[in-house]
GROMACS .gro file of N, CA and C in nm:
model
  426
    1MET      N    1  -2.619   0.305  -5.652
    1MET     CA    2  -2.650   0.178  -5.589
    1MET      C    3  -2.595   0.179  -5.446
    2THR      N    4  -2.678   0.137  -5.351
    2THR     CA    5  -2.633   0.124  -5.214
    2THR      C    6  -2.655  -0.019  -5.167
    3ILE      N    7  -2.557  -0.070  -5.094
    3ILE     CA    8  -2.566  -0.202  -5.035
    3ILE      C    9  -2.558  -0.182  -4.885
    4ALA      N   10  -2.646  -0.247  -4.812
    4ALA     CA   11  -2.650  -0.231  -4.668
    4ALA      C   12  -2.677  -0.364  -4.600
    5ILE      N   13  -2.621  -0.378  -4.481
    5ILE     CA   14  -2.651  -0.489  -4.392
    5ILE      C   15  -2.723  -0.426  -4.274
    6ALA      N   16  -2.838  -0.479  -4.239
    6ALA     CA   17  -2.918  -0.416  -4.134
    6ALA      C   18  -2.986  -0.520  -4.046
    7VAL      N   19  -3.022  -0.479  -3.927
    7VAL     CA   20  -3.108  -0.557  -3.840
    7VAL      C   21  -3.248  -0.504  -3.864
    8ILE      N   22  -3.344  -0.594  -3.875
    8ILE     CA   23  -3.479  -0.552  -3.912
    8ILE      C   24  -3.582  -0.634  -3.834
    9ASP      N   25  -3.699  -0.578  -3.810
    9ASP     CA   26  -3.806  -0.647  -3.741
    9ASP      C   27  -3.845  -0.773  -3.818
   10ARG      N   28  -3.865  -0.883  -3.747
   10ARG     CA   29  -3.895  -1.013  -3.810
   10ARG      C   30  -4.020  -1.008  -3.897
   11THR      N   31  -4.122  -0.940  -3.853
   11THR     CA   32  -4.248  -0.933  -3.928
   11THR      C   33  -4.228  -0.858  -4.060
   12ILE      N   34  -4.159  -0.746  -4.054
   12ILE     CA   35  -4.130  -0.669  -4.176
   12ILE      C   36  -4.044  -0.751  -4.270
   13LEU      N   37  -3.944  -0.818  -4.214
   13LEU     CA   38  -3.853  -0.900  -4.294
   13LEU      C   39  -3.928  -1.011  -4.367
   14ARG      N   40  -4.015  -1.082  -4.298
   14ARG     CA   41  -4.089  -1.190  -4.364
   14ARG      C   42  -4.170  -1.135  -4.481
   15GLY      N   43  -4.233  -1.020  -4.463
   15GLY     CA   44  -4.308  -0.957  -4.571
   15GLY      C   45  -4.219  -0.922  -4.690
   16MET      N   46  -4.097  -0.873  -4.662
   16MET     CA   47  -4.002  -0.841  -4.769
   16MET      C   48  -3.965  -0.967  -4.848
   17ILE      N   49  -3.943  -1.075  -4.775
   17ILE     CA   50  -3.902  -1.200  -4.840
   17ILE      C   51  -4.015  -1.254  -4.928
   18VAL      N   52  -4.135  -1.261  -4.873
   18VAL     CA   53  -4.249  -1.316  -4.947
   18VAL      C   54  -4.281  -1.233  -5.070
   19SER      N   55  -4.264  -1.102  -5.061
   19SER     CA   56  -4.298  -1.016  -5.175
   19SER      C   57  -4.182  -0.993  -5.273
   20SER      N   58  -4.065  -1.047  -5.243
   20SER     CA   59  -3.949  -1.027  -5.331
   20SER      C   60  -3.967  -1.097  -5.465
   21PRO      N   61  -3.941  -1.027  -5.575
   21PRO     CA   62  -3.949  -1.091  -5.706
   21PRO      C   63  -3.826  -1.176  -5.737
   22HIS      N   64  -3.727  -1.173  -5.647
   22HIS     CA   65  -3.599  -1.242  -5.671
   22HIS      C   66  -3.591  -1.380  -5.607
   23ILE      N   67  -3.699  -1.422  -5.541
   23ILE     CA   68  -3.696  -1.552  -5.474
   23ILE      C   69  -3.837  -1.609  -5.467
   24SER      N   70  -3.846  -1.740  -5.475
   24SER     CA   71  -3.974  -1.809  -5.463
   24SER      C   72  -3.954  -1.925  -5.367
   25LEU      N   73  -4.031  -1.926  -5.259
   25LEU     CA   74  -4.017  -2.031  -5.158
   25LEU      C   75  -4.142  -2.118  -5.155
   26SER      N   76  -4.120  -2.247  -5.136
   26SER     CA   77  -4.232  -2.340  -5.119
   26SER      C   78  -4.290  -2.321  -4.979
   27GLU      N   79  -4.404  -2.381  -4.955
   27GLU     CA   80  -4.466  -2.371  -4.822
   27GLU      C   81  -4.374  -2.431  -4.715
   28THR      N   82  -4.310  -2.543  -4.747
   28THR     CA   83  -4.216  -2.605  -4.653
   28THR      C   84  -4.099  -2.513  -4.624
   29GLU      N   85  -4.045  -2.450  -4.728
   29GLU     CA   86  -3.933  -2.358  -4.708
   29GLU      C   87  -3.975  -2.236  -4.625
   30LEU      N   88  -4.097  -2.187  -4.645
   30LEU     CA   89  -4.148  -2.077  -4.563
   30LEU      C   90  -4.161  -2.118  -4.417
   31GLN      N   91  -4.205  -2.240  -4.393
   31GLN     CA   92  -4.215  -2.289  -4.256
   31GLN      C   93  -4.077  -2.299  -4.191
   32GLN      N   94  -3.978  -2.346  -4.268
   32GLN     CA   95  -3.841  -2.354  -4.216
   32GLN      C   96  -3.786  -2.214  -4.187
   33LEU      N   97  -3.814  -2.120  -4.277
   33LEU     CA   98  -3.772  -1.982  -4.256
   33LEU      C   99  -3.836  -1.925  -4.130
   34ASP      N  100  -3.966  -1.946  -4.113
   34ASP     CA  101  -4.035  -1.897  -3.994
   34ASP      C  102  -3.971  -1.952  -3.867
   35ALA      N  103  -3.936  -2.081  -3.869
   35ALA     CA  104  -3.872  -2.142  -3.752
   35ALA      C  105  -3.738  -2.074  -3.723
   36CYS      N  106  -3.660  -2.049  -3.827
   36CYS     CA  107  -3.531  -1.981  -3.809
   36CYS      C  108  -3.551  -1.839  -3.756
   37LEU      N  109  -3.650  -1.769  -3.808
   37LEU     CA  110  -3.676  -1.632  -3.763
   37LEU      C  111  -3.716  -1.629  -3.616
   38ILE      N  112  -3.790  -1.729  -3.573
   38ILE     CA  113  -3.839  -1.731  -3.434
   38ILE      C  114  -3.726  -1.761  -3.336
   39ILE      N  115  -3.639  -1.856  -3.368
   39ILE     CA  116  -3.540  -1.901  -3.269
   39ILE      C  117  -3.403  -1.838  -3.283
   40SER      N  118  -3.383  -1.754  -3.382
   40SER     CA  119  -3.253  -1.687  -3.398
   40SER      C  120  -3.239  -1.575  -3.297
   41ASN      N  121  -3.119  -1.563  -3.242
   41ASN     CA  122  -3.098  -1.451  -3.151
   41ASN      C  123  -3.046  -1.329  -3.226
   42GLU      N  124  -2.996  -1.350  -3.347
   42GLU     CA  125  -2.950  -1.241  -3.432
   42GLU      C  126  -2.997  -1.267  -3.574
   43ILE      N  127  -3.054  -1.166  -3.638
   43ILE     CA  128  -3.098  -1.179  -3.778
   43ILE      C  129  -3.052  -1.054  -3.851
   44TYR      N  130  -2.991  -1.075  -3.967
   44TYR     CA  131  -2.942  -0.965  -4.050
   44TYR      C  132  -3.000  -0.978  -4.190
   45VAL      N  133  -3.024  -0.865  -4.251
   45VAL     CA  134  -3.075  -0.864  -4.388
   45VAL      C  135  -2.977  -0.784  -4.473
   46GLY      N  136  -2.952  -0.835  -4.594
   46GLY     CA  137  -2.872  -0.763  -4.692
   46GLY      C  138  -2.964  -0.698  -4.793
   47LEU      N  139  -2.941  -0.571  -4.820
   47LEU     CA  140  -3.027  -0.494  -4.910
   47LEU      C  141  -2.946  -0.432  -5.023
   48VAL      N  142  -3.004  -0.429  -5.141
   48VAL     CA  143  -2.949  -0.356  -5.255
   48VAL      C  144  -3.052  -0.251  -5.292
   49ASP      N  145  -3.014  -0.125  -5.276
   49ASP     CA  146  -3.110  -0.015  -5.300
   49ASP      C  147  -3.243  -0.041  -5.228
   50ASN      N  148  -3.232  -0.080  -5.101
   50ASN     CA  149  -3.346  -0.109  -5.013
   50ASN      C  150  -3.432  -0.227  -5.059
   51GLU      N  151  -3.380  -0.310  -5.148
   51GLU     CA  152  -3.451  -0.428  -5.195
   51GLU      C  153  -3.387  -0.552  -5.132
   52PHE      N  154  -3.469  -0.647  -5.085
   52PHE     CA  155  -3.421  -0.768  -5.019
   52PHE      C  156  -3.327  -0.848  -5.109
   53ALA      N  157  -3.207  -0.876  -5.057
   53ALA     CA  158  -3.109  -0.956  -5.131
   53ALA      C  159  -3.074  -1.085  -5.058
   54CYS      N  160  -3.066  -1.080  -4.925
   54CYS     CA  161  -3.034  -1.200  -4.848
   54CYS      C  162  -3.072  -1.177  -4.702
   55VAL      N  163  -3.078  -1.286  -4.629
   55VAL     CA  164  -3.102  -1.281  -4.485
   55VAL      C  165  -3.027  -1.397  -4.423
   56TRP      N  166  -2.974  -1.374  -4.303
   56TRP     CA  167  -2.906  -1.481  -4.232
   56TRP      C  168  -2.919  -1.457  -4.083
   57GLY      N  169  -2.893  -1.562  -4.009
   57GLY     CA  170  -2.901  -1.549  -3.864
   57GLY      C  171  -2.820  -1.656  -3.795
   58LEU      N  172  -2.811  -1.639  -3.664
   58LEU     CA  173  -2.740  -1.734  -3.578
   58LEU      C  174  -2.837  -1.791  -3.476
   59ILE      N  175  -2.827  -1.922  -3.455
   59ILE     CA  176  -2.909  -1.990  -3.357
   59ILE      C  177  -2.817  -2.064  -3.261
   60PRO      N  178  -2.796  -2.011  -3.141
   60PRO     CA  179  -2.718  -2.087  -3.043
   60PRO      C  180  -2.805  -2.192  -2.976
   61PRO      N  181  -2.752  -2.310  -2.945
   61PRO     CA  182  -2.835  -2.413  -2.881
   61PRO      C  183  -2.879  -2.375  -2.740
   62THR      N  184  -2.798  -2.296  -2.671
   62THR     CA  185  -2.835  -2.244  -2.538
   62THR      C  186  -2.783  -2.101  -2.528
   63LEU      N  187  -2.831  -2.029  -2.429
   63LEU     CA  188  -2.785  -1.891  -2.410
   63LEU      C  189  -2.637  -1.882  -2.376
   64MET      N  190  -2.582  -1.986  -2.314
   64MET     CA  191  -2.442  -1.985  -2.273
   64MET      C  192  -2.351  -2.058  -2.371
   65SER      N  193  -2.401  -2.098  -2.484
   65SER     CA  194  -2.325  -2.178  -2.580
   65SER      C  195  -2.212  -2.096  -2.644
   66SER      N  196  -2.103  -2.164  -2.673
   66SER     CA  197  -1.993  -2.102  -2.746
   66SER      C  198  -2.001  -2.137  -2.895
   67GLN      N  199  -2.109  -2.200  -2.934
   67GLN     CA  200  -2.131  -2.240  -3.073
   67GLN      C  201  -2.267  -2.192  -3.119
   68ALA      N  202  -2.278  -2.159  -3.248
   68ALA     CA  203  -2.407  -2.119  -3.304
   68ALA      C  204  -2.422  -2.180  -3.443
   69TYR      N  205  -2.548  -2.203  -3.480
   69TYR     CA  206  -2.583  -2.255  -3.612
   69TYR      C  207  -2.611  -2.136  -3.704
   70LEU      N  208  -2.548  -2.134  -3.820
   70LEU     CA  209  -2.567  -2.029  -3.919
   70LEU      C  210  -2.667  -2.075  -4.025
   71TRP      N  211  -2.765  -1.993  -4.054
   71TRP     CA  212  -2.857  -2.017  -4.164
   71TRP      C  213  -2.854  -1.896  -4.256
   72LEU      N  214  -2.882  -1.919  -4.383
   72LEU     CA  215  -2.870  -1.815  -4.484
   72LEU      C  216  -2.970  -1.840  -4.596
   73LEU      N  217  -3.032  -1.733  -4.643
   73LEU     CA  218  -3.121  -1.738  -4.758
   73LEU      C  219  -3.079  -1.626  -4.852
   74THR      N  220  -3.052  -1.660  -4.978
   74THR     CA  221  -3.007  -1.559  -5.074
   74THR      C  222  -3.101  -1.551  -5.193
   75THR      N  223  -3.089  -1.441  -5.265
   75THR     CA  224  -3.164  -1.421  -5.389
   75THR      C  225  -3.065  -1.401  -5.502
   76SER      N  226  -3.116  -1.383  -5.622
   76SER     CA  227  -3.030  -1.360  -5.739
   76SER      C  228  -2.955  -1.228  -5.729
   77LEU      N  229  -3.000  -1.136  -5.645
   77LEU     CA  230  -2.929  -1.009  -5.630
   77LEU      C  231  -2.788  -1.029  -5.572
   78ILE      N  232  -2.771  -1.134  -5.496
   78ILE     CA  233  -2.639  -1.161  -5.438
   78ILE      C  234  -2.537  -1.189  -5.549
   79GLU      N  235  -2.576  -1.268  -5.645
   79GLU     CA  236  -2.484  -1.302  -5.754
   79GLU      C  237  -2.443  -1.177  -5.831
   80GLU      N  238  -2.533  -1.084  -5.847
   80GLU     CA  239  -2.503  -0.960  -5.919
   80GLU      C  240  -2.407  -0.869  -5.842
   81HIS      N  241  -2.399  -0.886  -5.710
   81HIS     CA  242  -2.317  -0.799  -5.626
   81HIS      C  243  -2.232  -0.882  -5.530
   82LYS      N  244  -2.185  -0.997  -5.575
   82LYS     CA  245  -2.123  -1.094  -5.484
   82LYS      C  246  -1.998  -1.044  -5.414
   83PHE      N  247  -1.914  -0.967  -5.482
   83PHE     CA  248  -1.789  -0.926  -5.417
   83PHE      C  249  -1.814  -0.828  -5.302
   84LEU      N  250  -1.911  -0.740  -5.318
   84LEU     CA  251  -1.945  -0.649  -5.208
   84LEU      C  252  -2.006  -0.726  -5.091
   85PHE      N  253  -2.092  -0.823  -5.119
   85PHE     CA  254  -2.152  -0.899  -5.011
   85PHE      C  255  -2.051  -0.991  -4.944
   86ILE      N  256  -1.957  -1.044  -5.019
   86ILE     CA  257  -1.853  -1.127  -4.958
   86ILE      C  258  -1.774  -1.045  -4.858
   87ARG      N  259  -1.735  -0.925  -4.895
   87ARG     CA  260  -1.658  -0.840  -4.803
   87ARG      C  261  -1.741  -0.805  -4.679
   88HIS      N  262  -1.867  -0.769  -4.699
   88HIS     CA  263  -1.954  -0.740  -4.583
   88HIS      C  264  -1.969  -0.864  -4.494
   89SER      N  265  -1.985  -0.980  -4.555
   89SER     CA  266  -2.005  -1.101  -4.475
   89SER      C  267  -1.877  -1.142  -4.403
   90GLN      N  268  -1.760  -1.115  -4.461
   90GLN     CA  269  -1.634  -1.142  -4.390
   90GLN      C  270  -1.624  -1.056  -4.264
   91ARG      N  271  -1.659  -0.930  -4.276
   91ARG     CA  272  -1.658  -0.841  -4.158
   91ARG      C  273  -1.758  -0.890  -4.053
   92TRP      N  274  -1.877  -0.929  -4.098
   92TRP     CA  275  -1.976  -0.978  -4.004
   92TRP      C  276  -1.927  -1.105  -3.935
   93MET      N  277  -1.863  -1.196  -4.010
   93MET     CA  278  -1.815  -1.321  -3.951
   93MET      C  279  -1.708  -1.293  -3.846
   94GLU      N  280  -1.622  -1.195  -3.869
   94GLU     CA  281  -1.522  -1.158  -3.769
   94GLU      C  282  -1.591  -1.120  -3.638
   95ARG      N  283  -1.699  -1.042  -3.646
   95ARG     CA  284  -1.773  -1.003  -3.526
   95ARG      C  285  -1.842  -1.124  -3.461
   96ALA      N  286  -1.901  -1.210  -3.543
   96ALA     CA  287  -1.971  -1.328  -3.489
   96ALA      C  288  -1.873  -1.418  -3.414
   97LEU      N  289  -1.751  -1.429  -3.465
   97LEU     CA  290  -1.651  -1.516  -3.401
   97LEU      C  291  -1.591  -1.453  -3.275
   98GLN      N  292  -1.622  -1.328  -3.249
   98GLN     CA  293  -1.587  -1.269  -3.120
   98GLN      C  294  -1.681  -1.319  -3.011
   99GLU      N  295  -1.802  -1.354  -3.051
   99GLU     CA  296  -1.903  -1.402  -2.956
   99GLU      C  297  -1.905  -1.554  -2.944
  100TYR      N  298  -1.881  -1.624  -3.054
  100TYR     CA  299  -1.888  -1.770  -3.057
  100TYR      C  300  -1.754  -1.829  -3.101
  101GLU      N  301  -1.715  -1.939  -3.037
  101GLU     CA  302  -1.592  -2.009  -3.074
  101GLU      C  303  -1.605  -2.076  -3.211
  102THR      N  304  -1.724  -2.133  -3.236
  102THR     CA  305  -1.748  -2.201  -3.364
  102THR      C  306  -1.886  -2.166  -3.418
  103ILE      N  307  -1.893  -2.161  -3.549
  103ILE     CA  308  -2.017  -2.143  -3.622
  103ILE      C  309  -2.032  -2.269  -3.707
  104VAL      N  310  -2.148  -2.333  -3.700
  104VAL     CA  311  -2.170  -2.457  -3.774
  104VAL      C  312  -2.292  -2.443  -3.863
  105GLY      N  313  -2.303  -2.534  -3.957
  105GLY     CA  314  -2.419  -2.536  -4.045
  105GLY      C  315  -2.401  -2.636  -4.156
  106PHE      N  316  -2.488  -2.629  -4.254
  106PHE     CA  317  -2.478  -2.716  -4.371
  106PHE      C  318  -2.546  -2.648  -4.488
  107CYS      N  319  -2.513  -2.695  -4.606
  107CYS     CA  320  -2.580  -2.650  -4.728
  107CYS      C  321  -2.592  -2.770  -4.821
  108LYS      N  322  -2.658  -2.750  -4.930
  108LYS     CA  323  -2.672  -2.858  -5.028
  108LYS      C  324  -2.540  -2.873  -5.103
  109PRO      N  325  -2.491  -2.995  -5.121
  109PRO     CA  326  -2.365  -3.015  -5.192
  109PRO      C  327  -2.364  -2.959  -5.334
  110GLU      N  328  -2.482  -2.953  -5.399
  110GLU     CA  329  -2.488  -2.901  -5.536
  110GLU      C  330  -2.485  -2.748  -5.540
  111ASN      N  331  -2.495  -2.683  -5.425
  111ASN     CA  332  -2.494  -2.537  -5.420
  111ASN      C  333  -2.349  -2.487  -5.414
  112LYS      N  334  -2.285  -2.492  -5.528
  112LYS     CA  335  -2.142  -2.456  -5.538
  112LYS      C  336  -2.116  -2.312  -5.495
  113ALA      N  337  -2.207  -2.221  -5.525
  113ALA     CA  338  -2.187  -2.080  -5.486
  113ALA      C  339  -2.186  -2.066  -5.335
  114ALA      N  340  -2.275  -2.136  -5.266
  114ALA     CA  341  -2.278  -2.130  -5.119
  114ALA      C  342  -2.152  -2.189  -5.060
  115ILE      N  343  -2.105  -2.300  -5.115
  115ILE     CA  344  -1.983  -2.363  -5.065
  115ILE      C  345  -1.865  -2.268  -5.082
  116LYS      N  346  -1.853  -2.207  -5.198
  116LYS     CA  347  -1.743  -2.113  -5.222
  116LYS      C  348  -1.752  -1.993  -5.127
  117TRP      N  349  -1.872  -1.939  -5.109
  117TRP     CA  350  -1.892  -1.826  -5.019
  117TRP      C  351  -1.849  -1.864  -4.877
  118LEU      N  352  -1.897  -1.979  -4.830
  118LEU     CA  353  -1.863  -2.024  -4.695
  118LEU      C  354  -1.713  -2.047  -4.680
  119GLU      N  355  -1.648  -2.099  -4.783
  119GLU     CA  356  -1.503  -2.117  -4.777
  119GLU      C  357  -1.432  -1.982  -4.765
  120TRP      N  358  -1.483  -1.879  -4.831
  120TRP     CA  359  -1.428  -1.744  -4.819
  120TRP      C  360  -1.441  -1.694  -4.675
  121LEU      N  361  -1.544  -1.743  -4.606
  121LEU     CA  362  -1.565  -1.702  -4.467
  121LEU      C  363  -1.486  -1.789  -4.368
  122GLY      N  364  -1.413  -1.886  -4.421
  122GLY     CA  365  -1.329  -1.970  -4.335
  122GLY      C  366  -1.387  -2.106  -4.303
  123ALA      N  367  -1.490  -2.147  -4.374
  123ALA     CA  368  -1.555  -2.275  -4.345
  123ALA      C  369  -1.466  -2.393  -4.384
  124ASP      N  370  -1.464  -2.491  -4.294
  124ASP     CA  371  -1.404  -2.621  -4.321
  124ASP      C  372  -1.519  -2.718  -4.342
  125PHE      N  373  -1.520  -2.784  -4.457
  125PHE     CA  374  -1.628  -2.878  -4.488
  125PHE      C  375  -1.587  -3.020  -4.456
  126LYS      N  376  -1.683  -3.096  -4.402
  126LYS     CA  377  -1.664  -3.238  -4.378
  126LYS      C  378  -1.684  -3.308  -4.511
  127ARG      N  379  -1.581  -3.371  -4.561
  127ARG     CA  380  -1.588  -3.439  -4.690
  127ARG      C  381  -1.560  -3.587  -4.672
  128PRO      N  382  -1.611  -3.672  -4.755
  128PRO     CA  383  -1.693  -3.642  -4.871
  128PRO      C  384  -1.833  -3.602  -4.828
  129PHE      N  385  -1.900  -3.527  -4.914
  129PHE     CA  386  -2.035  -3.483  -4.886
  129PHE      C  387  -2.131  -3.600  -4.893
  130SER      N  388  -2.231  -3.598  -4.809
  130SER     CA  389  -2.340  -3.693  -4.819
  130SER      C  390  -2.457  -3.619  -4.883
  131GLU      N  391  -2.577  -3.632  -4.826
  131GLU     CA  392  -2.690  -3.557  -4.881
  131GLU      C  393  -2.684  -3.409  -4.843
  132ARG      N  394  -2.590  -3.374  -4.754
  132ARG     CA  395  -2.568  -3.234  -4.719
  132ARG      C  396  -2.419  -3.210  -4.695
  133ALA      N  397  -2.380  -3.084  -4.708
  133ALA     CA  398  -2.240  -3.045  -4.689
  133ALA      C  399  -2.227  -2.973  -4.555
  134ASP      N  400  -2.182  -3.045  -4.452
  134ASP     CA  401  -2.167  -2.989  -4.319
  134ASP      C  402  -2.038  -2.906  -4.311
  135PHE      N  403  -2.046  -2.793  -4.240
  135PHE     CA  404  -1.927  -2.709  -4.226
  135PHE      C  405  -1.912  -2.657  -4.083
  136THR      N  406  -1.789  -2.617  -4.053
  136THR     CA  407  -1.755  -2.552  -3.926
  136THR      C  408  -1.665  -2.435  -3.958
  137ILE      N  409  -1.693  -2.322  -3.894
  137ILE     CA  410  -1.605  -2.205  -3.901
  137ILE      C  411  -1.557  -2.181  -3.759
  138ARG      N  412  -1.425  -2.181  -3.740
  138ARG     CA  413  -1.368  -2.169  -3.606
  138ARG      C  414  -1.299  -2.035  -3.587
  139LYS      N  415  -1.303  -1.991  -3.463
  139LYS     CA  416  -1.228  -1.872  -3.424
  139LYS      C  417  -1.080  -1.901  -3.442
  140ARG      N  418  -1.008  -1.811  -3.503
  140ARG     CA  419  -0.865  -1.826  -3.525
  140ARG      C  420  -0.792  -1.753  -3.412
  141TYR      N  421  -0.696  -1.819  -3.354
  141TYR     CA  422  -0.618  -1.757  -3.246
  141TYR      C  423  -0.481  -1.719  -3.299
  142GLY      N  424  -0.428  -1.610  -3.246
  142GLY     CA  425  -0.291  -1.569  -3.278
  142GLY      C  426  -0.279  -1.493  -3.397
   0.00000   0.00000   0.00000
């Protein structure tokens, strides 16, 4: 078994996502994904034996921004290999925080796995949750 984090062409990536047996997206979710793929300045894909497991990216509001919005899409393969992906994502977050002072985003409050994963990455959640769970990950100094 091999696990890899890679940068991949957006068109190829979308095809991998749509054809993956591990995820099913509605038309609205596909439109949201397309928007993220278009405006992200960085997109990474997680692979298990060259099979799509997850994708994430960063969207800065401006080219000179010290903050970026994090988006993430996962499949069931992540749960099967969560500890390896957590370690890879921690390393990636360290690099992202060299470029941005803060990483922000949100997830669904009922998505306990995402909340736990984000907390492992250093996320501070704004509580109590409303219809979404907003988070901030800050660069640590010292």
